[in-house]
PDB file of C-alpha atoms in Angstrom:
ATOM      1  CA  MET A 688      42.962 242.516 -67.462  1.00 84.00           C
ATOM      2  CA  LEU A 689      44.976 246.057 -66.226  1.00 88.00           C
ATOM      3  CA  ILE A 690      48.218 244.790 -66.882  1.00 95.00           C
ATOM      4  CA  THR A 691      46.976 243.473 -70.501  1.00 97.00           C
ATOM      5  CA  TYR A 692      45.468 246.730 -71.273  1.00 97.00           C
ATOM      6  CA  GLY A 693      47.949 248.884 -69.706  1.00 97.00           C
ATOM      7  CA  LEU A 694      50.464 247.198 -71.917  1.00 97.00           C
ATOM      8  CA  LEU A 695      48.609 247.617 -75.179  1.00 98.00           C
ATOM      9  CA  GLY A 696      47.996 251.316 -74.051  1.00 97.00           C
ATOM     10  CA  LEU A 697      51.919 251.537 -73.549  1.00 97.00           C
ATOM     11  CA  SER A 698      52.498 250.021 -77.069  1.00 97.00           C
ATOM     12  CA  ILE A 699      50.310 252.448 -78.673  1.00 98.00           C
ATOM     13  CA  LEU A 700      52.228 255.558 -76.834  1.00 96.00           C
ATOM     14  CA  SER A 701      55.358 253.929 -77.721  1.00 96.00           C
ATOM     15  CA  VAL A 702      54.871 254.407 -81.506  1.00 96.00           C
ATOM     16  CA  TRP A 703      56.607 257.605 -80.893  1.00 94.00           C
ATOM     17  CA  PHE A 704      59.615 255.769 -78.537  1.00 92.00           C
ATOM     18  CA  PRO A 705      63.021 254.986 -80.020  1.00 86.00           C
ATOM     19  CA  ASP A 706      63.538 251.540 -80.939  1.00 84.00           C
ATOM     20  CA  VAL A 707      64.707 248.712 -78.370  1.00 78.00           C
ATOM     21  CA  ARG A 708      68.418 247.643 -78.764  1.00 75.00           C
ATOM     22  CA  LEU A 709      68.317 243.924 -78.160  1.00 71.00           C
ATOM     23  CA  SER A 710      72.201 243.340 -79.980  1.00 68.00           C
ATOM     24  CA  ALA A 711      74.427 245.337 -81.427  1.00 70.00           C
ATOM     25  CA  SER A 712      73.043 244.549 -84.872  1.00 72.00           C
ATOM     26  CA  LEU A 713      69.660 243.846 -83.835  1.00 77.00           C
ATOM     27  CA  ARG A 714      66.461 246.463 -83.086  1.00 82.00           C
ATOM     28  CA  LEU A 715      62.944 246.187 -82.742  1.00 86.00           C
ATOM     29  CA  PRO A 716      60.483 248.790 -82.490  1.00 92.00           C
ATOM     30  CA  ALA A 717      59.345 249.555 -79.040  1.00 93.00           C
ATOM     31  CA  TRP A 718      55.610 249.110 -79.800  1.00 96.00           C
ATOM     32  CA  ALA A 719      56.379 245.639 -81.328  1.00 95.00           C
ATOM     33  CA  VAL A 720      57.993 244.166 -78.327  1.00 94.00           C
ATOM     34  CA  LEU A 721      55.184 245.893 -76.193  1.00 96.00           C
ATOM     35  CA  LEU A 722      52.309 244.503 -77.914  1.00 97.00           C
ATOM     36  CA  LEU A 723      53.250 240.808 -77.790  1.00 96.00           C
ATOM     37  CA  ALA A 724      53.730 241.429 -74.215  1.00 97.00           C
ATOM     38  CA  ALA A 725      50.289 242.484 -74.043  1.00 98.00           C
ATOM     39  CA  ILE A 726      49.226 239.406 -76.374  1.00 98.00           C
ATOM     40  CA  VAL A 727      51.016 237.012 -74.072  1.00 97.00           C
ATOM     41  CA  SER A 728      48.982 238.816 -71.015  1.00 97.00           C
ATOM     42  CA  GLY A 729      45.720 238.380 -72.893  1.00 97.00           C
ATOM     43  CA  LEU A 730      46.201 234.891 -73.879  1.00 97.00           C
ATOM     44  CA  ALA A 731      47.360 234.085 -70.179  1.00 96.00           C
ATOM     45  CA  THR A 732      44.318 236.082 -68.950  1.00 96.00           C
ATOM     46  CA  GLY A 733      41.411 235.017 -71.246  1.00 96.00           C
ATOM     47  CA  ILE A 734      41.071 238.196 -72.984  1.00 97.00           C
ATOM     48  CA  LEU A 735      42.320 236.395 -75.783  1.00 98.00           C
ATOM     49  CA  ALA A 736      41.535 232.804 -77.022  1.00 97.00           C
ATOM     50  CA  PRO A 737      43.937 231.132 -78.988  1.00 97.00           C
ATOM     51  CA  LEU A 738      41.507 231.394 -82.106  1.00 97.00           C
ATOM     52  CA  ALA A 739      42.739 235.269 -81.975  1.00 97.00           C
ATOM     53  CA  LEU A 740      46.119 234.396 -82.447  1.00 97.00           C
ATOM     54  CA  PRO A 741      45.692 233.706 -86.411  1.00 96.00           C
ATOM     55  CA  SER A 742      43.890 236.989 -87.462  1.00 96.00           C
ATOM     56  CA  ILE A 743      46.580 238.719 -85.267  1.00 97.00           C
ATOM     57  CA  VAL A 744      49.509 237.669 -87.484  1.00 97.00           C
ATOM     58  CA  VAL A 745      47.933 237.739 -90.397  1.00 97.00           C
ATOM     59  CA  PHE A 746      46.749 241.410 -89.920  1.00 97.00           C
ATOM     60  CA  ILE A 747      50.522 242.147 -89.128  1.00 97.00           C
ATOM     61  CA  VAL A 748      52.192 240.520 -91.429  1.00 96.00           C
ATOM     62  CA  LEU A 749      49.484 241.501 -94.249  1.00 96.00           C
ATOM     63  CA  ALA A 750      50.485 245.298 -92.827  1.00 97.00           C
ATOM     64  CA  ALA A 751      54.035 245.033 -92.657  1.00 95.00           C
ATOM     65  CA  TYR A 752      54.163 243.852 -96.148  1.00 94.00           C
ATOM     66  CA  ALA A 753      51.741 246.285 -97.671  1.00 94.00           C
ATOM     67  CA  GLN A 754      53.748 249.040 -96.122  1.00 92.00           C
ATOM     68  CA  ARG A 755      56.808 247.447 -97.681  1.00 91.00           C
ATOM     69  CA  VAL A 756      55.734 246.966-101.173  1.00 90.00           C
ATOM     70  CA  SER A 757      54.404 250.357-101.345  1.00 83.00           C
ATOM     71  CA  ARG A 758      57.799 251.524-100.938  1.00 78.00           C
ATOM     72  CA  ARG A 759      59.009 249.804-103.780  1.00 78.00           C
ATOM     73  CA  PRO A 760      58.636 250.920-107.828  1.00 76.00           C
ATOM     74  CA  GLY A 761      57.037 248.978-110.231  1.00 72.00           C
ATOM     75  CA  ALA A 762      54.748 247.371-107.837  1.00 74.00           C
ATOM     76  CA  LYS A 763      51.972 249.401-108.312  1.00 82.00           C
ATOM     77  CA  TRP A 764      48.831 247.022-108.399  1.00 87.00           C
ATOM     78  CA  LEU A 765      50.403 244.820-106.073  1.00 91.00           C
ATOM     79  CA  SER A 766      50.631 247.677-103.408  1.00 88.00           C
ATOM     80  CA  ARG A 767      47.002 248.311-104.040  1.00 89.00           C
ATOM     81  CA  LEU A 768      45.556 245.408-103.278  1.00 93.00           C
ATOM     82  CA  LEU A 769      48.007 244.533 -99.918  1.00 94.00           C
ATOM     83  CA  LEU A 770      46.486 247.915 -99.126  1.00 93.00           C
ATOM     84  CA  LEU A 771      42.550 247.075 -99.737  1.00 94.00           C
ATOM     85  CA  LEU A 772      43.395 243.787 -97.742  1.00 96.00           C
ATOM     86  CA  THR A 773      45.076 245.431 -94.729  1.00 96.00           C
ATOM     87  CA  MET A 774      41.722 248.088 -95.059  1.00 96.00           C
ATOM     88  CA  LEU A 775      39.640 245.266 -94.710  1.00 96.00           C
ATOM     89  CA  ALA A 776      41.406 243.266 -92.543  1.00 97.00           C
ATOM     90  CA  ALA A 777      41.709 246.401 -90.169  1.00 97.00           C
ATOM     91  CA  LEU A 778      37.894 246.897 -90.655  1.00 96.00           C
ATOM     92  CA  ALA A 779      36.955 243.477 -89.157  1.00 97.00           C
ATOM     93  CA  LEU A 780      38.944 243.800 -86.393  1.00 97.00           C
ATOM     94  CA  ALA A 781      37.489 247.301 -85.261  1.00 96.00           C
ATOM     95  CA  LEU A 782      33.937 246.218 -86.074  1.00 95.00           C
ATOM     96  CA  HIS A 783      34.837 242.658 -83.778  1.00 96.00           C
ATOM     97  CA  LEU A 784      34.133 240.452 -86.905  1.00 97.00           C
ATOM     98  CA  LEU A 785      37.069 237.905 -85.981  1.00 97.00           C
ATOM     99  CA  PRO A 786      36.808 235.429 -83.463  1.00 97.00           C
ATOM    100  CA  GLY A 787      39.063 234.961 -80.216  1.00 97.00           C
ATOM    101  CA  PHE A 788      39.010 238.360 -78.528  1.00 98.00           C
ATOM    102  CA  HIS A 789      37.104 238.528 -75.701  1.00 97.00           C
ATOM    103  CA  ASN A 790      36.476 242.605 -75.230  1.00 97.00           C
ATOM    104  CA  PRO A 791      35.193 243.341 -71.071  1.00 97.00           C
ATOM    105  CA  ARG A 792      32.461 246.012 -70.648  1.00 96.00           C
ATOM    106  CA  ILE A 793      33.339 248.275 -68.231  1.00 96.00           C
ATOM    107  CA  ILE A 794      30.676 250.807 -68.516  1.00 96.00           C
ATOM    108  CA  ASP A 795      27.238 248.843 -68.618  1.00 96.00           C
ATOM    109  CA  LYS A 796      23.973 251.088 -69.978  1.00 95.00           C
ATOM    110  CA  LEU A 797      25.192 253.929 -67.908  1.00 96.00           C
ATOM    111  CA  VAL A 798      22.635 257.121 -67.849  1.00 95.00           C
ATOM    112  CA  LEU A 799      25.136 259.673 -67.317  1.00 95.00           C
ATOM    113  CA  SER A 800      23.167 262.891 -68.368  1.00 94.00           C
ATOM    114  CA  PRO A 801      19.262 263.789 -67.742  1.00 93.00           C
ATOM    115  CA  GLY A 802      17.293 263.158 -70.732  1.00 94.00           C
ATOM    116  CA  GLY A 803      20.319 261.322 -72.286  1.00 95.00           C
ATOM    117  CA  ALA A 804      20.752 257.651 -73.620  1.00 96.00           C
ATOM    118  CA  PRO A 805      22.422 255.037 -71.479  1.00 96.00           C
ATOM    119  CA  PHE A 806      25.518 253.893 -73.114  1.00 95.00           C
ATOM    120  CA  SER A 807      28.298 251.538 -72.504  1.00 96.00           C
ATOM    121  CA  GLN A 808      32.015 251.392 -72.864  1.00 97.00           C
ATOM    122  CA  TYR A 809      34.452 248.218 -73.837  1.00 97.00           C
ATOM    123  CA  LEU A 810      38.161 247.724 -73.621  1.00 97.00           C
ATOM    124  CA  ASN A 811      38.564 246.759 -77.379  1.00 98.00           C
ATOM    125  CA  PHE A 812      41.347 245.128 -77.807  1.00 98.00           C
ATOM    126  CA  ASP A 813      41.208 244.122 -81.565  1.00 98.00           C
ATOM    127  CA  LYS A 814      40.035 247.750 -82.373  1.00 98.00           C
ATOM    128  CA  GLY A 815      43.196 249.198 -80.322  1.00 98.00           C
ATOM    129  CA  LEU A 816      45.343 246.444 -82.365  1.00 98.00           C
ATOM    130  CA  ALA A 817      44.416 247.443 -85.346  1.00 98.00           C
ATOM    131  CA  GLY A 818      45.187 250.879 -84.518  1.00 97.00           C
ATOM    132  CA  LEU A 819      48.212 250.633 -83.269  1.00 98.00           C
ATOM    133  CA  VAL A 820      49.401 248.712 -86.134  1.00 98.00           C
ATOM    134  CA  LEU A 821      48.053 251.565 -89.084  1.00 98.00           C
ATOM    135  CA  LEU A 822      49.777 254.402 -86.461  1.00 97.00           C
ATOM    136  CA  ALA A 823      52.812 252.450 -86.578  1.00 97.00           C
ATOM    137  CA  LEU A 824      53.191 251.611 -90.321  1.00 96.00           C
ATOM    138  CA  PHE A 825      51.307 254.250 -92.755  1.00 95.00           C
ATOM    139  CA  CYS A 826      50.753 257.009 -90.848  1.00 95.00           C
ATOM    140  CA  VAL A 827      52.534 260.183 -90.986  1.00 93.00           C
ATOM    141  CA  ARG A 828      53.847 261.365 -87.229  1.00 95.00           C
ATOM    142  CA  ALA A 829      55.978 263.889 -85.527  1.00 94.00           C
ATOM    143  CA  GLN A 830      59.552 262.952 -85.059  1.00 91.00           C
ATOM    144  CA  ASN A 831      60.222 264.936 -82.165  1.00 92.00           C
ATOM    145  CA  TRP A 832      58.560 266.540 -79.635  1.00 90.00           C
ATOM    146  CA  PRO A 833      59.012 270.078 -80.874  1.00 93.00           C
ATOM    147  CA  GLU A 834      57.526 269.120 -84.557  1.00 94.00           C
ATOM    148  CA  GLY A 835      54.665 267.800 -82.653  1.00 92.00           C
ATOM    149  CA  VAL A 836      54.099 270.963 -81.034  1.00 93.00           C
ATOM    150  CA  GLN A 837      54.389 272.964 -84.065  1.00 94.00           C
ATOM    151  CA  ALA A 838      52.006 270.561 -85.658  1.00 93.00           C
ATOM    152  CA  MET A 839      49.564 271.355 -83.019  1.00 94.00           C
ATOM    153  CA  LYS A 840      49.843 274.969 -83.308  1.00 94.00           C
ATOM    154  CA  ARG A 841      49.131 275.114 -86.763  1.00 94.00           C
ATOM    155  CA  ALA A 842      45.943 272.661 -85.829  1.00 95.00           C
ATOM    156  CA  VAL A 843      44.544 274.916 -83.691  1.00 96.00           C
ATOM    157  CA  PRO A 844      42.092 276.864 -85.850  1.00 96.00           C
ATOM    158  CA  VAL A 845      41.113 273.988 -87.545  1.00 96.00           C
ATOM    159  CA  MET A 846      40.159 272.674 -84.321  1.00 97.00           C
ATOM    160  CA  ALA A 847      38.339 275.616 -83.014  1.00 97.00           C
ATOM    161  CA  VAL A 848      35.928 276.030 -85.934  1.00 97.00           C
ATOM    162  CA  THR A 849      36.279 272.083 -85.999  1.00 98.00           C
ATOM    163  CA  LEU A 850      34.108 271.871 -82.372  1.00 98.00           C
ATOM    164  CA  ALA A 851      32.259 275.051 -83.130  1.00 98.00           C
ATOM    165  CA  ALA A 852      30.776 273.680 -86.180  1.00 98.00           C
ATOM    166  CA  VAL A 853      29.785 270.495 -84.668  1.00 98.00           C
ATOM    167  CA  VAL A 854      28.893 271.681 -80.801  1.00 98.00           C
ATOM    168  CA  GLY A 855      26.524 274.513 -82.564  1.00 98.00           C
ATOM    169  CA  THR A 856      24.897 271.514 -84.858  1.00 98.00           C
ATOM    170  CA  ALA A 857      24.458 269.066 -82.321  1.00 98.00           C
ATOM    171  CA  LEU A 858      22.407 271.729 -80.644  1.00 98.00           C
ATOM    172  CA  ALA A 859      20.751 273.169 -83.143  1.00 97.00           C
ATOM    173  CA  ILE A 860      19.166 270.143 -84.250  1.00 96.00           C
ATOM    174  CA  GLY A 861      18.358 269.012 -80.529  1.00 96.00           C
ATOM    175  CA  PHE A 862      20.724 266.269 -80.363  1.00 97.00           C
ATOM    176  CA  VAL A 863      22.528 267.293 -77.085  1.00 97.00           C
ATOM    177  CA  LYS A 864      21.992 270.195 -74.490  1.00 97.00           C
ATOM    178  CA  PRO A 865      24.673 271.983 -72.467  1.00 97.00           C
ATOM    179  CA  ASP A 866      25.383 269.416 -69.418  1.00 97.00           C
ATOM    180  CA  LEU A 867      28.862 270.232 -67.281  1.00 97.00           C
ATOM    181  CA  LYS A 868      29.852 267.425 -65.649  1.00 96.00           C
ATOM    182  CA  PHE A 869      32.539 265.444 -63.754  1.00 96.00           C
ATOM    183  CA  PRO A 870      31.923 262.205 -62.986  1.00 96.00           C
ATOM    184  CA  ASP A 871      34.001 259.340 -61.287  1.00 95.00           C
ATOM    185  CA  ILE A 872      34.515 257.611 -64.749  1.00 96.00           C
ATOM    186  CA  THR A 873      35.957 260.549 -66.268  1.00 97.00           C
ATOM    187  CA  LEU A 874      39.559 259.492 -66.525  1.00 97.00           C
ATOM    188  CA  GLN A 875      38.814 256.161 -67.180  1.00 96.00           C
ATOM    189  CA  PHE A 876      36.400 257.280 -70.542  1.00 97.00           C
ATOM    190  CA  LEU A 877      38.645 259.797 -71.748  1.00 98.00           C
ATOM    191  CA  LEU A 878      41.731 257.549 -71.632  1.00 97.00           C
ATOM    192  CA  VAL A 879      40.504 254.747 -72.922  1.00 97.00           C
ATOM    193  CA  ASN A 880      38.453 256.995 -75.830  1.00 97.00           C
ATOM    194  CA  LEU A 881      41.643 258.306 -76.256  1.00 98.00           C
ATOM    195  CA  LEU A 882      44.043 255.072 -77.353  1.00 97.00           C
ATOM    196  CA  LEU A 883      41.073 252.631 -78.412  1.00 97.00           C
ATOM    197  CA  THR A 884      38.934 254.765 -80.172  1.00 97.00           C
ATOM    198  CA  CYS A 885      40.598 258.306 -81.134  1.00 98.00           C
ATOM    199  CA  VAL A 886      43.707 256.755 -82.590  1.00 98.00           C
ATOM    200  CA  ALA A 887      42.252 253.912 -84.120  1.00 97.00           C
ATOM    201  CA  GLU A 888      39.874 255.841 -85.750  1.00 98.00           C
ATOM    202  CA  GLU A 889      41.972 258.673 -87.163  1.00 98.00           C
ATOM    203  CA  ALA A 890      44.617 255.787 -88.175  1.00 97.00           C
ATOM    204  CA  PHE A 891      42.522 254.317 -90.179  1.00 97.00           C
ATOM    205  CA  PHE A 892      40.368 256.959 -91.589  1.00 97.00           C
ATOM    206  CA  ARG A 893      42.953 259.880 -91.980  1.00 97.00           C
ATOM    207  CA  GLY A 894      46.699 257.997 -91.928  1.00 95.00           C
ATOM    208  CA  LEU A 895      45.748 255.047 -94.354  1.00 95.00           C
ATOM    209  CA  LEU A 896      42.640 255.994 -96.171  1.00 96.00           C
ATOM    210  CA  GLN A 897      42.650 259.467 -96.813  1.00 96.00           C
ATOM    211  CA  GLY A 898      46.901 259.250 -97.226  1.00 92.00           C
ATOM    212  CA  ARG A 899      46.479 256.703 -99.848  1.00 92.00           C
ATOM    213  CA  ILE A 900      43.968 258.320-101.587  1.00 94.00           C
ATOM    214  CA  ALA A 901      45.175 261.213-102.279  1.00 93.00           C
ATOM    215  CA  ALA A 902      48.589 259.293-103.316  1.00 88.00           C
ATOM    216  CA  PHE A 903      46.396 257.433-105.857  1.00 86.00           C
ATOM    217  CA  LEU A 904      44.796 261.168-107.252  1.00 89.00           C
ATOM    218  CA  GLY A 905      48.242 262.079-107.256  1.00 82.00           C
ATOM    219  CA  ASN A 906      48.542 264.386-104.031  1.00 82.00           C
ATOM    220  CA  THR A 907      47.488 267.087-106.199  1.00 88.00           C
ATOM    221  CA  SER A 908      44.979 270.080-104.143  1.00 88.00           C
ATOM    222  CA  SER A 909      42.137 269.024-105.757  1.00 89.00           C
ATOM    223  CA  GLY A 910      43.155 265.469-105.051  1.00 90.00           C
ATOM    224  CA  GLU A 911      44.063 265.839-101.275  1.00 93.00           C
ATOM    225  CA  LEU A 912      40.800 267.874-100.857  1.00 94.00           C
ATOM    226  CA  ALA A 913      38.916 264.608-102.840  1.00 96.00           C
ATOM    227  CA  ALA A 914      40.388 262.446-100.157  1.00 96.00           C
ATOM    228  CA  VAL A 915      39.324 264.465 -97.060  1.00 97.00           C
ATOM    229  CA  LEU A 916      35.476 264.414 -98.270  1.00 97.00           C
ATOM    230  CA  ILE A 917      35.383 260.441 -99.199  1.00 97.00           C
ATOM    231  CA  ALA A 918      37.269 259.674 -95.954  1.00 97.00           C
ATOM    232  CA  SER A 919      35.036 261.972 -93.930  1.00 97.00           C
ATOM    233  CA  VAL A 920      31.616 260.486 -95.550  1.00 97.00           C
ATOM    234  CA  LEU A 921      32.521 257.019 -94.710  1.00 96.00           C
ATOM    235  CA  PHE A 922      34.086 257.813 -91.531  1.00 97.00           C
ATOM    236  CA  GLY A 923      30.171 259.442 -91.273  1.00 96.00           C
ATOM    237  CA  LEU A 924      28.301 256.397 -92.599  1.00 96.00           C
ATOM    238  CA  THR A 925      30.292 254.072 -90.683  1.00 94.00           C
ATOM    239  CA  HIS A 926      28.070 255.805 -87.645  1.00 93.00           C
ATOM    240  CA  ALA A 927      24.878 254.939 -89.203  1.00 93.00           C
ATOM    241  CA  ALA A 928      23.569 253.013 -86.508  1.00 90.00           C
ATOM    242  CA  GLY A 929      22.569 255.685 -84.594  1.00 89.00           C
ATOM    243  CA  GLY A 930      20.811 257.637 -87.117  1.00 93.00           C
ATOM    244  CA  TRP A 931      21.135 260.655 -89.637  1.00 96.00           C
ATOM    245  CA  ARG A 932      21.891 262.977 -87.070  1.00 96.00           C
ATOM    246  CA  VAL A 933      24.707 261.059 -86.028  1.00 96.00           C
ATOM    247  CA  ILE A 934      25.962 260.638 -89.720  1.00 97.00           C
ATOM    248  CA  LEU A 935      25.561 264.273 -90.097  1.00 97.00           C
ATOM    249  CA  LEU A 936      27.701 265.349 -86.900  1.00 98.00           C
ATOM    250  CA  ALA A 937      30.393 262.333 -87.550  1.00 97.00           C
ATOM    251  CA  THR A 938      30.983 263.749 -91.217  1.00 98.00           C
ATOM    252  CA  MET A 939      31.086 267.080 -90.084  1.00 97.00           C
ATOM    253  CA  ALA A 940      33.542 266.389 -87.179  1.00 98.00           C
ATOM    254  CA  GLY A 941      35.499 263.924 -89.835  1.00 98.00           C
ATOM    255  CA  LEU A 942      36.049 267.054 -92.348  1.00 97.00           C
ATOM    256  CA  GLY A 943      37.928 268.667 -89.862  1.00 98.00           C
ATOM    257  CA  TYR A 944      40.074 265.970 -88.266  1.00 98.00           C
ATOM    258  CA  GLY A 945      40.981 265.399 -92.703  1.00 97.00           C
ATOM    259  CA  VAL A 946      41.591 269.439 -92.683  1.00 97.00           C
ATOM    260  CA  ALA A 947      44.051 269.078 -89.921  1.00 97.00           C
ATOM    261  CA  TYR A 948      45.492 266.007 -90.799  1.00 96.00           C
ATOM    262  CA  ARG A 949      46.275 267.540 -94.590  1.00 94.00           C
ATOM    263  CA  TYR A 950      46.933 270.864 -92.816  1.00 93.00           C
ATOM    264  CA  THR A 951      49.584 269.790 -91.182  1.00 95.00           C
ATOM    265  CA  LYS A 952      50.500 266.286 -92.473  1.00 93.00           C
ATOM    266  CA  ARG A 953      50.993 264.847 -88.836  1.00 96.00           C
ATOM    267  CA  ILE A 954      48.239 262.243 -87.546  1.00 97.00           C
ATOM    268  CA  GLU A 955      48.746 263.901 -84.013  1.00 97.00           C
ATOM    269  CA  ALA A 956      46.786 266.916 -85.109  1.00 97.00           C
ATOM    270  CA  ALA A 957      43.953 264.301 -86.379  1.00 97.00           C
ATOM    271  CA  ILE A 958      43.994 262.755 -83.067  1.00 98.00           C
ATOM    272  CA  ALA A 959      43.902 265.950 -81.051  1.00 97.00           C
ATOM    273  CA  SER A 960      40.920 267.479 -82.871  1.00 97.00           C
ATOM    274  CA  HIS A 961      39.105 263.925 -82.647  1.00 98.00           C
ATOM    275  CA  PHE A 962      39.500 263.653 -78.790  1.00 98.00           C
ATOM    276  CA  ILE A 963      38.808 266.967 -78.070  1.00 98.00           C
ATOM    277  CA  VAL A 964      35.327 266.805 -79.823  1.00 98.00           C
ATOM    278  CA  ASN A 965      35.037 263.731 -77.865  1.00 98.00           C
ATOM    279  CA  ALA A 966      35.999 265.216 -74.695  1.00 98.00           C
ATOM    280  CA  VAL A 967      33.937 268.376 -74.770  1.00 98.00           C
ATOM    281  CA  GLN A 968      30.923 266.043 -75.592  1.00 97.00           C
ATOM    282  CA  PHE A 969      31.929 264.004 -72.522  1.00 98.00           C
ATOM    283  CA  LEU A 970      32.481 266.833 -69.820  1.00 98.00           C
ATOM    284  CA  ALA A 971      29.984 269.546 -71.299  1.00 98.00           C
ATOM    285  CA  LEU A 972      27.122 268.200 -73.365  1.00 98.00           C
ATOM    286  CA  THR A 973      24.456 265.277 -72.945  1.00 97.00           C
ATOM    287  CA  TYR A 974      26.392 262.335 -73.474  1.00 96.00           C
ATOM    288  CA  PRO A 975      25.663 260.482 -75.652  1.00 96.00           C
ATOM    289  CA  TYR A 976      22.758 262.072 -77.109  1.00 96.00           C
ATOM    290  CA  LEU A 977      19.069 263.642 -75.841  1.00 96.00           C
ATOM    291  CA  ARG A 978      16.694 260.326 -75.942  1.00 89.00           C
ATOM    292  CA  GLY A 979      14.142 261.016 -78.590  1.00 70.00           C
TER     293      GLY A 979
END
């Protein structure tokens, strides 16, 4: 299991690595090589059943074709159709609607905070796969370390406002209370949350959805603002199972993540904003929320 998810995690990180040169004329993205290794390992360990392979192949081919067609002039409607199908396929993976994925549960109904609700954590291969492919093919990323650092610096004020607004609102409505802690599972939880939750959700809602809505509206200032609002509301609605308070907080957080992406034009800023909010809640507040 560790090998499979280690390879999947490395494949996500390797999106920022140079391509792998197989010969003088053949180069492959590092993420694709590592993802293939993760899939083989997953099949060998039973994390993936053979039934998962058609979904994986169809999604990757569909996303790659959608990305290629989107660059062609005169293929507007085909491009939109393929992007819509890619979004639906990514959602199906992220929501665990496709067969053949046996995602192990690594935290089982743990009560972490006094008065807090129990929570579980899964190693979701399907959601991680969706996030990886969208990150690699559709997100605007920093091309080097200085560019990434500059994007992060520009996003700091947005991150600070987002964190203050979300935490302040959560405290005000009685969703959480202060609870400083550093449990034994901290590093495991945060690493899984970063790679399999924050990356996947930001790649979809900001990199793909917000970016394509803004392009559809002509990349004007009003169009980009509308894209931020639409993506944020949809992000909030995907948390509807948690009730109105979770919808409210997720929508507020999504607005901050969306502004960070729009302001910096780099997905790293949105991912970092999302991760900081989640990490602060885990380490300093009731996690996941106070029981009613």
